Amino acid sequence: MGMAATRLTDDLLVEILARVPAKSLARFKCVSKHWLGLTFDRSHRRRLPQTLSGFFYSSAGEECFLESPVHFTSVEGSRRPLVRTSSAFLPSHRRVDLLDCCNGLLLCRWYEVSARADEFRYVVCNPATEKWVVLPDSGQAGEVGAARLGFDQASPHFHVFELVEQEFFSPDFPVYLIGVQVYSSESGRWVHNEKAWDEHIRLANRQSATVFLNGHLHFHTYDGESRQCLAAVDTEGETWTDFRAPGGLDGGHIQQSQGRLHYANFHQDEDARVVRLVVHVLEDYDSKEWILKHSVETSYLSGGTHVLDLNVDFHLIAVHPECNLIFFTAGWDTTFMCYNMDSRRVKVICNLEDGKPPYLPYVPLYTELPSLHT
Amino acid sequence: MTAPTMTSRSPTSTQRSSPRSLSTARSTSSTSTAAAAPAEDLKSFDAEFVKVDRATLFDLILAANYLNIKGLLDLTCQTVADMIKDNTPEEIRKIFNIKNDFTPEEEAEVRKENQWAFE
């Protein structure tokens, strides 16, 4: 049995390993130094399945006109980045703001050295290959509530979404979503579309995570009655859908894990003393029916100490794309932790000290994309 | 496709595997001039074709690679991938006849970095 196996060349081994799930490949790194080397090899790794390697985040230190440094923490807490975190490979700039990360690509606001203070361009880059592209101006005159990136393995092209809001009128008047601008790297152009609903919706949180799934960008919204919903728009900006999200306290977080949309938020028990982290999953996307997946008391997550203020004490970061691990920060000192929904084990990873949200999950992309260049 | 000219070059793998490779090659090779069979028939043919022991499967991979038959290479590699995907590192070493050259500390380090995959 062993003889034919030993005659397999590295290329043939990679042919096999390229077809196993990312979770299996992560285990197989322990097989031998040779197999570990295959996963790092520059020519082989672009064929091998990649998985969550860490999180990009910004510093809570001074910013304004200084460059906001971009930090990276790996999944097990080391600050040793797999890719260069400095934005030095981008064209010279005064400042770079990290906006979104999607399947290995980053979306940033890039401020040229000589530009006016508030003038920026969008840059999409791949830190693993150090390739980037500056996007043309979207020409958007209205208010941009949020800018997000949409990219997946289904296509070598990416899309950038600008969610456009009404102009701010007064604190009493809610700011509704009125349309979207979508950039396609395939056409190199922006398209603008008005929102095609009757009801009013507004963005729930400008910093909250979005999910690009089934060719649609999913994001948190409130409907006309201030109920928590999810809205989705396609890459043409033409097809809009929205559906109810599981109710609960503010601060819901969507994420894609194991191919399905997950929704994590906090619920307060009827006696208003126990707060739980509750996770729902959309098993069947078309049904739009959320199924309860897991529930755990927040006091258990924070090691027995009573959670006083959800906004300060907890920040949900991500669900692992390949397994039932939830990453979050807890406490005023931003302790980075993870919770295993299967084993119900809580683990402290490290302390992020100067970190502040958004924390963007990063899966390296080693393939070359036609739309990026040096 | 004619078999006899191949066997002289690499006796061990192709000689043992040629008859099976040929029947697949005839149905999946791009140079075949036979009429295309219905998709379900081909799919069940493929599934039956790879119901062999692991040694033969590896031989088939080597033969498909040597004979440059992409369809067979895809099929056999996918079959092996499906077979091994739930295995532990130790089981993988047995299957591929690999010696563990990590020290216990080194292996623990790699395992720790990928702990999520073991749970």
GROMACS .gro file of C-alpha atoms in nm:
model
  493
    1MET     CA    1   0.000   0.000   0.000
    2GLY     CA    2   0.275   0.238   0.084
    3MET     CA    3   0.482   0.201  -0.231
    4ALA     CA    4   0.265   0.388  -0.479
    5ALA     CA    5   0.193   0.657  -0.219
    6THR     CA    6   0.560   0.733  -0.173
    7ARG     CA    7   0.603   0.783  -0.548
    8LEU     CA    8   0.353   1.068  -0.551
    9THR     CA    9   0.528   1.386  -0.650
   10ASP     CA   10   0.461   1.714  -0.469
   11ASP     CA   11   0.242   1.827  -0.758
   12LEU     CA   12   0.024   1.517  -0.722
   13LEU     CA   13   0.008   1.554  -0.344
   14VAL     CA   14  -0.111   1.912  -0.397
   15GLU     CA   15  -0.370   1.785  -0.649
   16ILE     CA   16  -0.515   1.574  -0.368
   17LEU     CA   17  -0.478   1.832  -0.090
   18ALA     CA   18  -0.639   2.101  -0.305
   19ARG     CA   19  -0.957   1.895  -0.285
   20VAL     CA   20  -0.981   1.845   0.092
   21PRO     CA   21  -1.168   2.094   0.316
   22ALA     CA   22  -0.963   2.374   0.476
   23LYS     CA   23  -1.019   2.220   0.818
   24SER     CA   24  -0.864   1.889   0.709
   25LEU     CA   25  -0.565   2.066   0.556
   26ALA     CA   26  -0.508   2.254   0.883
   27ARG     CA   27  -0.479   1.917   1.062
   28PHE     CA   28  -0.253   1.772   0.793
   29LYS     CA   29   0.007   2.042   0.860
   30CYS     CA   30   0.110   1.821   1.155
   31VAL     CA   31   0.186   1.519   0.936
   32SER     CA   32   0.545   1.606   0.857
   33LYS     CA   33   0.777   1.899   0.790
   34HIS     CA   34   0.746   1.829   0.421
   35TRP     CA   35   0.367   1.854   0.425
   36LEU     CA   36   0.385   2.170   0.638
   37GLY     CA   37   0.627   2.312   0.383
   38LEU     CA   38   0.384   2.236   0.100
   39THR     CA   39   0.121   2.457   0.263
   40PHE     CA   40   0.365   2.750   0.280
   41ASP     CA   41   0.527   2.701  -0.059
   42ARG     CA   42   0.453   2.997  -0.283
   43SER     CA   43   0.373   2.795  -0.590
   44HIS     CA   44   0.154   2.541  -0.414
   45ARG     CA   45  -0.041   2.748  -0.165
   46ARG     CA   46  -0.245   2.929  -0.428
   47ARG     CA   47  -0.404   2.594  -0.510
   48LEU     CA   48  -0.466   2.492  -0.149
   49PRO     CA   49  -0.777   2.584   0.050
   50GLN     CA   50  -0.713   2.873   0.286
   51THR     CA   51  -0.890   2.957   0.608
   52LEU     CA   52  -0.915   3.229   0.869
   53SER     CA   53  -0.563   3.329   0.964
   54GLY     CA   54  -0.636   3.633   1.180
   55PHE     CA   55  -0.797   3.975   1.207
   56PHE     CA   56  -0.708   4.321   1.085
   57TYR     CA   57  -0.799   4.609   1.312
   58SER     CA   58  -0.713   4.971   1.375
   59SER     CA   59  -0.551   5.130   1.670
   60ALA     CA   60  -0.751   5.326   1.923
   61GLY     CA   61  -0.472   5.576   1.940
   62GLU     CA   62  -0.464   5.917   1.783
   63GLU     CA   63  -0.565   5.943   1.426
   64CYS     CA   64  -0.711   6.242   1.248
   65PHE     CA   65  -0.433   6.353   1.018
   66LEU     CA   66  -0.192   6.083   1.117
   67GLU     CA   67  -0.185   5.751   0.947
   68SER     CA   68  -0.400   5.500   1.134
   69PRO     CA   69  -0.176   5.202   1.177
   70VAL     CA   70  -0.325   4.873   1.075
   71HIS     CA   71  -0.271   4.586   1.313
   72PHE     CA   72  -0.308   4.217   1.274
   73THR     CA   73  -0.361   3.941   1.523
   74SER     CA   74  -0.353   3.578   1.427
   75VAL     CA   75  -0.622   3.336   1.532
   76GLU     CA   76  -0.415   3.205   1.819
   77GLY     CA   77  -0.301   3.547   1.933
   78SER     CA   78   0.040   3.601   1.786
   79ARG     CA   79   0.108   3.947   1.646
   80ARG     CA   80   0.342   3.792   1.393
   81PRO     CA   81   0.153   3.855   1.074
   82LEU     CA   82   0.148   3.615   0.783
   83VAL     CA   83   0.132   3.907   0.548
   84ARG     CA   84   0.275   4.253   0.565
   85THR     CA   85   0.039   4.468   0.762
   86SER     CA   86   0.201   4.796   0.686
   87SER     CA   87   0.036   4.971   0.398
   88ALA     CA   88   0.381   5.049   0.262
   89PHE     CA   89   0.317   4.854  -0.054
   90LEU     CA   90   0.038   5.096  -0.146
   91PRO     CA   91   0.121   5.412  -0.340
   92SER     CA   92   0.249   5.691  -0.119
   93HIS     CA   93  -0.022   5.835   0.100
   94ARG     CA   94  -0.095   6.056   0.392
   95ARG     CA   95  -0.343   5.819   0.549
   96VAL     CA   96  -0.515   5.486   0.494
   97ASP     CA   97  -0.843   5.383   0.663
   98LEU     CA   98  -0.936   5.017   0.662
   99LEU     CA   99  -1.304   4.975   0.570
  100ASP     CA  100  -1.365   4.610   0.490
  101CYS     CA  101  -1.204   4.273   0.428
  102CYS     CA  102  -1.363   4.006   0.213
  103ASN     CA  103  -1.213   3.669   0.118
  104GLY     CA  104  -0.858   3.799   0.122
  105LEU     CA  105  -0.909   4.144  -0.029
  106LEU     CA  106  -0.907   4.471   0.166
  107LEU     CA  107  -1.105   4.786   0.092
  108CYS     CA  108  -0.949   5.109   0.216
  109ARG     CA  109  -0.993   5.482   0.193
  110TRP     CA  110  -0.669   5.620   0.059
  111TYR     CA  111  -0.571   5.979   0.112
  112GLU     CA  112  -0.311   6.105  -0.128
  113VAL     CA  113  -0.031   6.314   0.012
  114SER     CA  114  -0.122   6.626  -0.181
  115ALA     CA  115  -0.502   6.594  -0.167
  116ARG     CA  116  -0.737   6.807   0.043
  117ALA     CA  117  -0.805   6.686   0.394
  118ASP     CA  118  -1.130   6.506   0.319
  119GLU     CA  119  -1.051   6.392  -0.033
  120PHE     CA  120  -0.992   6.023  -0.072
  121ARG     CA  121  -1.009   5.742  -0.322
  122TYR     CA  122  -1.103   5.382  -0.262
  123VAL     CA  123  -0.825   5.128  -0.290
  124VAL     CA  124  -0.876   4.751  -0.310
  125CYS     CA  125  -0.566   4.550  -0.233
  126ASN     CA  126  -0.444   4.198  -0.160
  127PRO     CA  127  -0.189   4.202   0.122
  128ALA     CA  128  -0.073   3.848   0.041
  129THR     CA  129   0.036   3.937  -0.313
  130GLU     CA  130   0.089   4.311  -0.246
  131LYS     CA  131  -0.115   4.401  -0.551
  132TRP     CA  132  -0.368   4.683  -0.549
  133VAL     CA  133  -0.591   4.907  -0.760
  134VAL     CA  134  -0.718   5.261  -0.705
  135LEU     CA  135  -1.085   5.290  -0.796
  136PRO     CA  136  -1.225   5.574  -1.005
  137ASP     CA  137  -1.424   5.834  -0.817
  138SER     CA  138  -1.782   5.718  -0.766
  139GLY     CA  139  -1.913   6.068  -0.828
  140GLN     CA  140  -2.151   6.018  -0.541
  141ALA     CA  141  -2.295   6.351  -0.437
  142GLY     CA  142  -2.511   6.216  -0.155
  143GLU     CA  143  -2.421   6.077   0.182
  144VAL     CA  144  -2.242   5.745   0.190
  145GLY     CA  145  -2.355   5.554   0.497
  146ALA     CA  146  -2.116   5.266   0.445
  147ALA     CA  147  -1.876   5.129   0.183
  148ARG     CA  148  -1.821   4.755   0.164
  149LEU     CA  149  -1.646   4.496  -0.047
  150GLY     CA  150  -1.802   4.194  -0.219
  151PHE     CA  151  -1.576   3.919  -0.346
  152ASP     CA  152  -1.583   3.542  -0.351
  153GLN     CA  153  -1.424   3.247  -0.525
  154ALA     CA  154  -1.707   3.226  -0.777
  155SER     CA  155  -1.552   3.504  -0.983
  156PRO     CA  156  -1.210   3.667  -1.023
  157HIS     CA  157  -1.383   4.006  -1.011
  158PHE     CA  158  -1.485   4.208  -0.709
  159HIS     CA  159  -1.751   4.467  -0.635
  160VAL     CA  160  -1.750   4.769  -0.405
  161PHE     CA  161  -2.085   4.886  -0.265
  162GLU     CA  162  -2.158   5.239  -0.145
  163LEU     CA  163  -2.482   5.246   0.055
  164VAL     CA  164  -2.631   5.591   0.000
  165GLU     CA  165  -2.841   5.769   0.260
  166GLN     CA  166  -3.060   6.073   0.254
  167GLU     CA  167  -2.895   6.391   0.358
  168PHE     CA  168  -2.899   6.448   0.732
  169PHE     CA  169  -3.180   6.687   0.807
  170SER     CA  170  -3.230   6.699   1.180
  171PRO     CA  171  -3.184   6.466   1.476
  172ASP     CA  172  -3.559   6.399   1.478
  173PHE     CA  173  -3.568   6.288   1.121
  174PRO     CA  174  -3.430   5.939   1.055
  175VAL     CA  175  -3.181   5.902   0.774
  176TYR     CA  176  -3.321   5.649   0.528
  177LEU     CA  177  -3.134   5.443   0.274
  178ILE     CA  178  -3.210   5.572  -0.072
  179GLY     CA  179  -2.984   5.380  -0.304
  180VAL     CA  180  -2.657   5.210  -0.379
  181GLN     CA  181  -2.355   5.267  -0.599
  182VAL     CA  182  -2.176   4.952  -0.710
  183TYR     CA  183  -1.831   4.936  -0.867
  184SER     CA  184  -1.743   4.632  -1.073
  185SER     CA  185  -1.378   4.549  -1.134
  186GLU     CA  186  -1.487   4.377  -1.452
  187SER     CA  187  -1.637   4.687  -1.610
  188GLY     CA  188  -1.417   4.935  -1.422
  189ARG     CA  189  -1.726   5.153  -1.365
  190TRP     CA  190  -1.975   5.250  -1.102
  191VAL     CA  191  -2.350   5.202  -1.148
  192HIS     CA  192  -2.602   5.391  -0.941
  193ASN     CA  193  -2.942   5.261  -0.843
  194GLU     CA  194  -3.223   5.388  -0.629
  195LYS     CA  195  -3.359   5.158  -0.366
  196ALA     CA  196  -3.657   4.972  -0.503
  197TRP     CA  197  -3.868   4.931  -0.191
  198ASP     CA  198  -4.175   5.101  -0.067
  199GLU     CA  199  -4.087   5.091   0.301
  200HIS     CA  200  -3.823   5.297   0.462
  201ILE     CA  201  -3.514   5.131   0.592
  202ARG     CA  202  -3.207   5.268   0.753
  203LEU     CA  203  -2.863   5.138   0.823
  204ALA     CA  204  -2.839   4.989   1.170
  205ASN     CA  205  -2.475   5.054   1.234
  206ARG     CA  206  -2.223   5.205   1.000
  207GLN     CA  207  -1.947   4.986   1.131
  208SER     CA  208  -2.127   4.655   1.144
  209ALA     CA  209  -2.012   4.354   0.948
  210THR     CA  210  -2.162   4.275   0.612
  211VAL     CA  211  -2.171   3.942   0.433
  212PHE     CA  212  -2.130   3.883   0.061
  213LEU     CA  213  -2.320   3.564  -0.017
  214ASN     CA  214  -2.500   3.433  -0.326
  215GLY     CA  215  -2.393   3.741  -0.520
  216HIS     CA  216  -2.565   3.976  -0.273
  217LEU     CA  217  -2.432   4.211  -0.007
  218HIS     CA  218  -2.616   4.154   0.322
  219PHE     CA  219  -2.624   4.426   0.586
  220HIS     CA  220  -2.805   4.522   0.907
  221THR     CA  221  -3.100   4.757   0.886
  222TYR     CA  222  -3.398   4.884   1.082
  223ASP     CA  223  -3.732   4.886   0.908
  224GLY     CA  224  -3.994   5.159   0.934
  225GLU     CA  225  -4.101   5.024   1.273
  226SER     CA  226  -3.746   5.006   1.405
  227ARG     CA  227  -3.738   4.628   1.392
  228GLN     CA  228  -3.407   4.456   1.321
  229CYS     CA  229  -3.382   4.334   0.967
  230LEU     CA  230  -3.130   4.227   0.711
  231ALA     CA  231  -3.124   4.378   0.367
  232ALA     CA  232  -2.952   4.238   0.061
  233VAL     CA  233  -2.862   4.400  -0.269
  234ASP     CA  234  -2.713   4.238  -0.580
  235THR     CA  235  -2.406   4.346  -0.772
  236GLU     CA  236  -2.607   4.548  -1.023
  237GLY     CA  237  -2.778   4.739  -0.744
  238GLU     CA  238  -3.106   4.626  -0.896
  239THR     CA  239  -3.242   4.342  -0.688
  240TRP     CA  240  -3.315   4.429  -0.328
  241THR     CA  241  -3.458   4.199  -0.064
  242ASP     CA  242  -3.505   4.239   0.304
  243PHE     CA  243  -3.611   4.003   0.575
  244ARG     CA  244  -3.653   3.999   0.948
  245ALA     CA  245  -3.361   3.918   1.171
  246PRO     CA  246  -3.409   3.735   1.501
  247GLY     CA  247  -3.515   3.998   1.754
  248GLY     CA  248  -3.314   4.086   2.059
  249LEU     CA  249  -3.113   4.365   2.208
  250ASP     CA  250  -2.923   4.592   1.976
  251GLY     CA  251  -2.594   4.487   1.830
  252GLY     CA  252  -2.667   4.195   1.600
  253HIS     CA  253  -2.378   4.058   1.402
  254ILE     CA  254  -2.401   3.863   1.077
  255GLN     CA  255  -2.131   3.634   0.954
  256GLN     CA  256  -2.091   3.356   0.707
  257SER     CA  257  -1.982   3.024   0.850
  258GLN     CA  258  -1.977   2.684   0.684
  259GLY     CA  259  -2.157   2.826   0.384
  260ARG     CA  260  -2.451   2.964   0.584
  261LEU     CA  261  -2.554   3.302   0.714
  262HIS     CA  262  -2.527   3.321   1.094
  263TYR     CA  263  -2.679   3.591   1.313
  264ALA     CA  264  -2.546   3.648   1.664
  265ASN     CA  265  -2.699   3.890   1.908
  266PHE     CA  266  -2.787   3.934   2.273
  267HIS     CA  267  -3.113   3.847   2.442
  268GLN     CA  268  -3.227   3.943   2.786
  269ASP     CA  269  -3.424   3.690   2.987
  270GLU     CA  270  -3.766   3.787   3.110
  271ASP     CA  271  -3.640   3.858   3.457
  272ALA     CA  272  -3.403   4.103   3.288
  273ARG     CA  273  -3.106   3.977   3.485
  274VAL     CA  274  -2.958   3.714   3.261
  275VAL     CA  275  -2.818   3.816   2.927
  276ARG     CA  276  -2.743   3.554   2.668
  277LEU     CA  277  -2.548   3.540   2.349
  278VAL     CA  278  -2.779   3.374   2.097
  279VAL     CA  279  -2.679   3.244   1.755
  280HIS     CA  280  -2.926   3.174   1.477
  281VAL     CA  281  -2.849   3.022   1.140
  282LEU     CA  282  -3.023   3.041   0.804
  283GLU     CA  283  -3.008   2.672   0.712
  284ASP     CA  284  -3.215   2.723   0.399
  285TYR     CA  285  -3.137   3.062   0.250
  286ASP     CA  286  -3.450   3.081   0.036
  287SER     CA  287  -3.685   3.013   0.326
  288LYS     CA  288  -3.549   3.316   0.519
  289GLU     CA  289  -3.631   3.121   0.837
  290TRP     CA  290  -3.381   3.153   1.117
  291ILE     CA  291  -3.312   2.843   1.323
  292LEU     CA  292  -3.179   2.872   1.677
  293LYS     CA  293  -2.831   2.722   1.682
  294HIS     CA  294  -2.684   2.807   2.019
  295SER     CA  295  -2.739   3.005   2.336
  296VAL     CA  296  -2.499   3.080   2.622
  297GLU     CA  297  -2.503   3.321   2.915
  298THR     CA  298  -2.270   3.615   2.875
  299SER     CA  299  -2.158   3.578   3.236
  300TYR     CA  300  -2.020   3.236   3.139
  301LEU     CA  301  -1.830   3.392   2.851
  302SER     CA  302  -1.678   3.663   3.062
  303GLY     CA  303  -1.565   3.419   3.328
  304GLY     CA  304  -1.837   3.467   3.582
  305THR     CA  305  -1.821   3.843   3.609
  306HIS     CA  306  -2.151   4.010   3.552
  307VAL     CA  307  -2.167   4.192   3.223
  308LEU     CA  308  -2.259   4.547   3.306
  309ASP     CA  309  -2.269   4.723   2.975
  310LEU     CA  310  -2.294   4.523   2.656
  311ASN     CA  311  -2.165   4.807   2.445
  312VAL     CA  312  -1.848   4.833   2.645
  313ASP     CA  313  -1.798   4.484   2.775
  314PHE     CA  314  -1.861   4.280   2.464
  315HIS     CA  315  -1.778   4.310   2.103
  316LEU     CA  316  -1.863   4.025   1.867
  317ILE     CA  317  -1.602   3.985   1.598
  318ALA     CA  318  -1.663   3.679   1.388
  319VAL     CA  319  -1.778   3.322   1.358
  320HIS     CA  320  -1.503   3.102   1.217
  321PRO     CA  321  -1.577   3.033   0.849
  322GLU     CA  322  -1.517   2.660   0.889
  323CYS     CA  323  -1.630   2.566   1.240
  324ASN     CA  324  -1.842   2.667   1.537
  325LEU     CA  325  -1.599   2.906   1.702
  326ILE     CA  326  -1.706   3.260   1.796
  327PHE     CA  327  -1.442   3.529   1.837
  328PHE     CA  328  -1.512   3.832   2.054
  329THR     CA  329  -1.347   4.090   2.275
  330ALA     CA  330  -1.450   4.133   2.634
  331GLY     CA  331  -1.390   4.396   2.894
  332TRP     CA  332  -1.263   4.750   2.880
  333ASP     CA  333  -0.913   4.620   2.819
  334THR     CA  334  -1.015   4.436   2.500
  335THR     CA  335  -0.928   4.079   2.586
  336PHE     CA  336  -0.947   3.878   2.266
  337MET     CA  337  -1.130   3.552   2.327
  338CYS     CA  338  -1.298   3.266   2.153
  339TYR     CA  339  -1.586   3.038   2.244
  340ASN     CA  340  -1.640   2.691   2.102
  341MET     CA  341  -2.012   2.628   2.053
  342ASP     CA  342  -1.959   2.252   2.031
  343SER     CA  343  -1.744   2.197   2.339
  344ARG     CA  344  -1.877   2.507   2.521
  345ARG     CA  345  -1.520   2.598   2.608
  346VAL     CA  346  -1.407   2.957   2.647
  347LYS     CA  347  -1.049   3.047   2.570
  348VAL     CA  348  -0.858   3.368   2.629
  349ILE     CA  349  -0.635   3.430   2.330
  350CYS     CA  350  -0.452   3.751   2.409
  351ASN     CA  351  -0.497   4.113   2.501
  352LEU     CA  352  -0.538   4.357   2.217
  353GLU     CA  353  -0.452   4.664   2.426
  354ASP     CA  354  -0.493   4.940   2.174
  355GLY     CA  355  -0.738   4.768   1.943
  356LYS     CA  356  -1.071   4.909   1.839
  357PRO     CA  357  -1.347   4.782   1.610
  358PRO     CA  358  -1.400   4.696   1.336
  359TYR     CA  359  -1.203   4.374   1.360
  360LEU     CA  360  -1.199   4.226   1.014
  361PRO     CA  361  -1.155   3.848   0.969
  362TYR     CA  362  -0.885   3.771   0.714
  363VAL     CA  363  -0.852   3.462   0.492
  364PRO     CA  364  -0.538   3.489   0.277
  365LEU     CA  365  -0.574   3.487  -0.099
  366TYR     CA  366  -0.263   3.375  -0.282
  367THR     CA  367  -0.403   3.365  -0.634
  368GLU     CA  368  -0.337   3.653  -0.869
  369LEU     CA  369  -0.637   3.858  -0.973
  370PRO     CA  370  -0.653   4.026  -1.314
  371SER     CA  371  -0.797   4.347  -1.170
  372LEU     CA  372  -0.508   4.414  -0.930
  373HIS     CA  373  -0.158   4.522  -1.023
  374THR     CA  374   0.154   4.660  -0.862
  375MET     CA  375  -0.569   0.474  -2.772
  376THR     CA  376  -0.321   0.189  -2.801
  377ALA     CA  377  -0.175   0.041  -2.485
  378PRO     CA  378   0.127  -0.167  -2.579
  379THR     CA  379   0.359   0.125  -2.664
  380MET     CA  380   0.316   0.274  -2.314
  381THR     CA  381   0.418  -0.024  -2.105
  382SER     CA  382   0.777  -0.026  -2.223
  383ARG     CA  383   0.849   0.312  -2.066
  384SER     CA  384   0.729   0.269  -1.711
  385PRO     CA  385   0.664  -0.095  -1.637
  386THR     CA  386   0.557  -0.086  -1.274
  387SER     CA  387   0.254   0.141  -1.258
  388THR     CA  388   0.121   0.153  -1.611
  389GLN     CA  389   0.163  -0.217  -1.677
  390ARG     CA  390  -0.050  -0.306  -1.378
  391SER     CA  391  -0.306  -0.034  -1.434
  392SER     CA  392  -0.333  -0.003  -1.809
  393PRO     CA  393  -0.645  -0.211  -1.877
  394ARG     CA  394  -0.857  -0.008  -1.632
  395SER     CA  395  -0.706   0.322  -1.742
  396LEU     CA  396  -0.792   0.253  -2.101
  397SER     CA  397  -1.162   0.203  -2.049
  398THR     CA  398  -1.185   0.530  -1.860
  399ALA     CA  399  -0.960   0.700  -2.109
  400ARG     CA  400  -1.189   0.596  -2.387
  401SER     CA  401  -1.490   0.753  -2.219
  402THR     CA  402  -1.322   1.066  -2.081
  403SER     CA  403  -1.036   1.139  -2.320
  404SER     CA  404  -1.089   1.446  -2.531
  405THR     CA  405  -0.956   1.263  -2.836
  406SER     CA  406  -1.226   0.993  -2.818
  407THR     CA  407  -1.451   0.974  -3.120
  408ALA     CA  408  -1.717   0.752  -2.959
  409ALA     CA  409  -2.065   0.903  -2.910
  410ALA     CA  410  -2.106   1.066  -2.564
  411ALA     CA  411  -2.288   0.849  -2.309
  412PRO     CA  412  -2.567   1.001  -2.091
  413ALA     CA  413  -2.432   1.198  -1.793
  414GLU     CA  414  -2.580   0.965  -1.528
  415ASP     CA  415  -2.426   0.660  -1.692
  416LEU     CA  416  -2.084   0.822  -1.699
  417LYS     CA  417  -2.118   0.934  -1.338
  418SER     CA  418  -2.204   0.587  -1.211
  419PHE     CA  419  -1.932   0.441  -1.432
  420ASP     CA  420  -1.684   0.676  -1.263
  421ALA     CA  421  -1.811   0.586  -0.916
  422GLU     CA  422  -1.776   0.214  -0.985
  423PHE     CA  423  -1.438   0.265  -1.149
  424VAL     CA  424  -1.277   0.403  -0.834
  425LYS     CA  425  -1.411   0.132  -0.604
  426VAL     CA  426  -1.068  -0.019  -0.571
  427ASP     CA  427  -0.818  -0.056  -0.291
  428ARG     CA  428  -0.605   0.240  -0.197
  429ALA     CA  429  -0.289   0.100  -0.355
  430THR     CA  430  -0.460   0.074  -0.692
  431LEU     CA  431  -0.602   0.421  -0.649
  432PHE     CA  432  -0.255   0.569  -0.604
  433ASP     CA  433  -0.137   0.369  -0.906
  434LEU     CA  434  -0.422   0.519  -1.104
  435ILE     CA  435  -0.317   0.871  -1.000
  436LEU     CA  436   0.036   0.804  -1.117
  437ALA     CA  437  -0.087   0.652  -1.443
  438ALA     CA  438  -0.334   0.933  -1.509
  439ASN     CA  439  -0.059   1.187  -1.448
  440TYR     CA  440   0.188   1.003  -1.669
  441LEU     CA  441  -0.064   0.950  -1.948
  442ASN     CA  442  -0.189   1.307  -1.904
  443ILE     CA  443  -0.557   1.211  -1.870
  444LYS     CA  444  -0.706   1.506  -1.683
  445GLY     CA  445  -1.050   1.353  -1.625
  446LEU     CA  446  -0.901   1.046  -1.461
  447LEU     CA  447  -0.662   1.257  -1.254
  448ASP     CA  448  -0.948   1.475  -1.127
  449LEU     CA  449  -1.160   1.172  -1.043
  450THR     CA  450  -0.890   0.977  -0.862
  451CYS     CA  451  -0.754   1.277  -0.668
  452GLN     CA  452  -1.105   1.375  -0.559
  453THR     CA  453  -1.168   1.016  -0.448
  454VAL     CA  454  -0.852   1.007  -0.236
  455ALA     CA  455  -0.934   1.354  -0.096
  456ASP     CA  456  -1.280   1.234   0.010
  457MET     CA  457  -1.128   0.922   0.167
  458ILE     CA  458  -0.872   1.106   0.379
  459LYS     CA  459  -1.049   1.426   0.475
  460ASP     CA  460  -1.156   1.306   0.822
  461ASN     CA  461  -0.827   1.140   0.908
  462THR     CA  462  -0.590   1.234   1.187
  463PRO     CA  463  -0.226   1.318   1.109
  464GLU     CA  464  -0.119   0.974   1.234
  465GLU     CA  465  -0.364   0.797   1.005
  466ILE     CA  466  -0.235   1.009   0.715
  467ARG     CA  467   0.123   0.903   0.791
  468LYS     CA  468   0.019   0.537   0.772
  469ILE     CA  469  -0.164   0.580   0.444
  470PHE     CA  470   0.117   0.771   0.273
  471ASN     CA  471   0.397   0.589   0.448
  472ILE     CA  472   0.542   0.908   0.594
  473LYS     CA  473   0.781   0.935   0.884
  474ASN     CA  474   0.699   1.200   1.143
  475ASP     CA  475   1.008   1.421   1.146
  476PHE     CA  476   0.873   1.678   1.395
  477THR     CA  477   1.008   1.676   1.747
  478PRO     CA  478   0.727   1.650   2.005
  479GLU     CA  479   0.769   2.023   2.077
  480GLU     CA  480   0.757   2.118   1.710
  481GLU     CA  481   0.448   1.908   1.650
  482ALA     CA  482   0.278   2.058   1.955
  483GLU     CA  483   0.355   2.406   1.821
  484VAL     CA  484   0.200   2.336   1.480
  485ARG     CA  485  -0.095   2.169   1.645
  486LYS     CA  486  -0.150   2.467   1.874
  487GLU     CA  487  -0.153   2.705   1.577
  488ASN     CA  488  -0.423   2.494   1.416
  489GLN     CA  489  -0.605   2.386   1.730
  490TRP     CA  490  -0.946   2.477   1.592
  491ALA     CA  491  -0.916   2.203   1.328
  492PHE     CA  492  -0.876   1.932   1.591
  493GLU     CA  493  -1.183   2.013   1.794
   0.00000   0.00000   0.00000
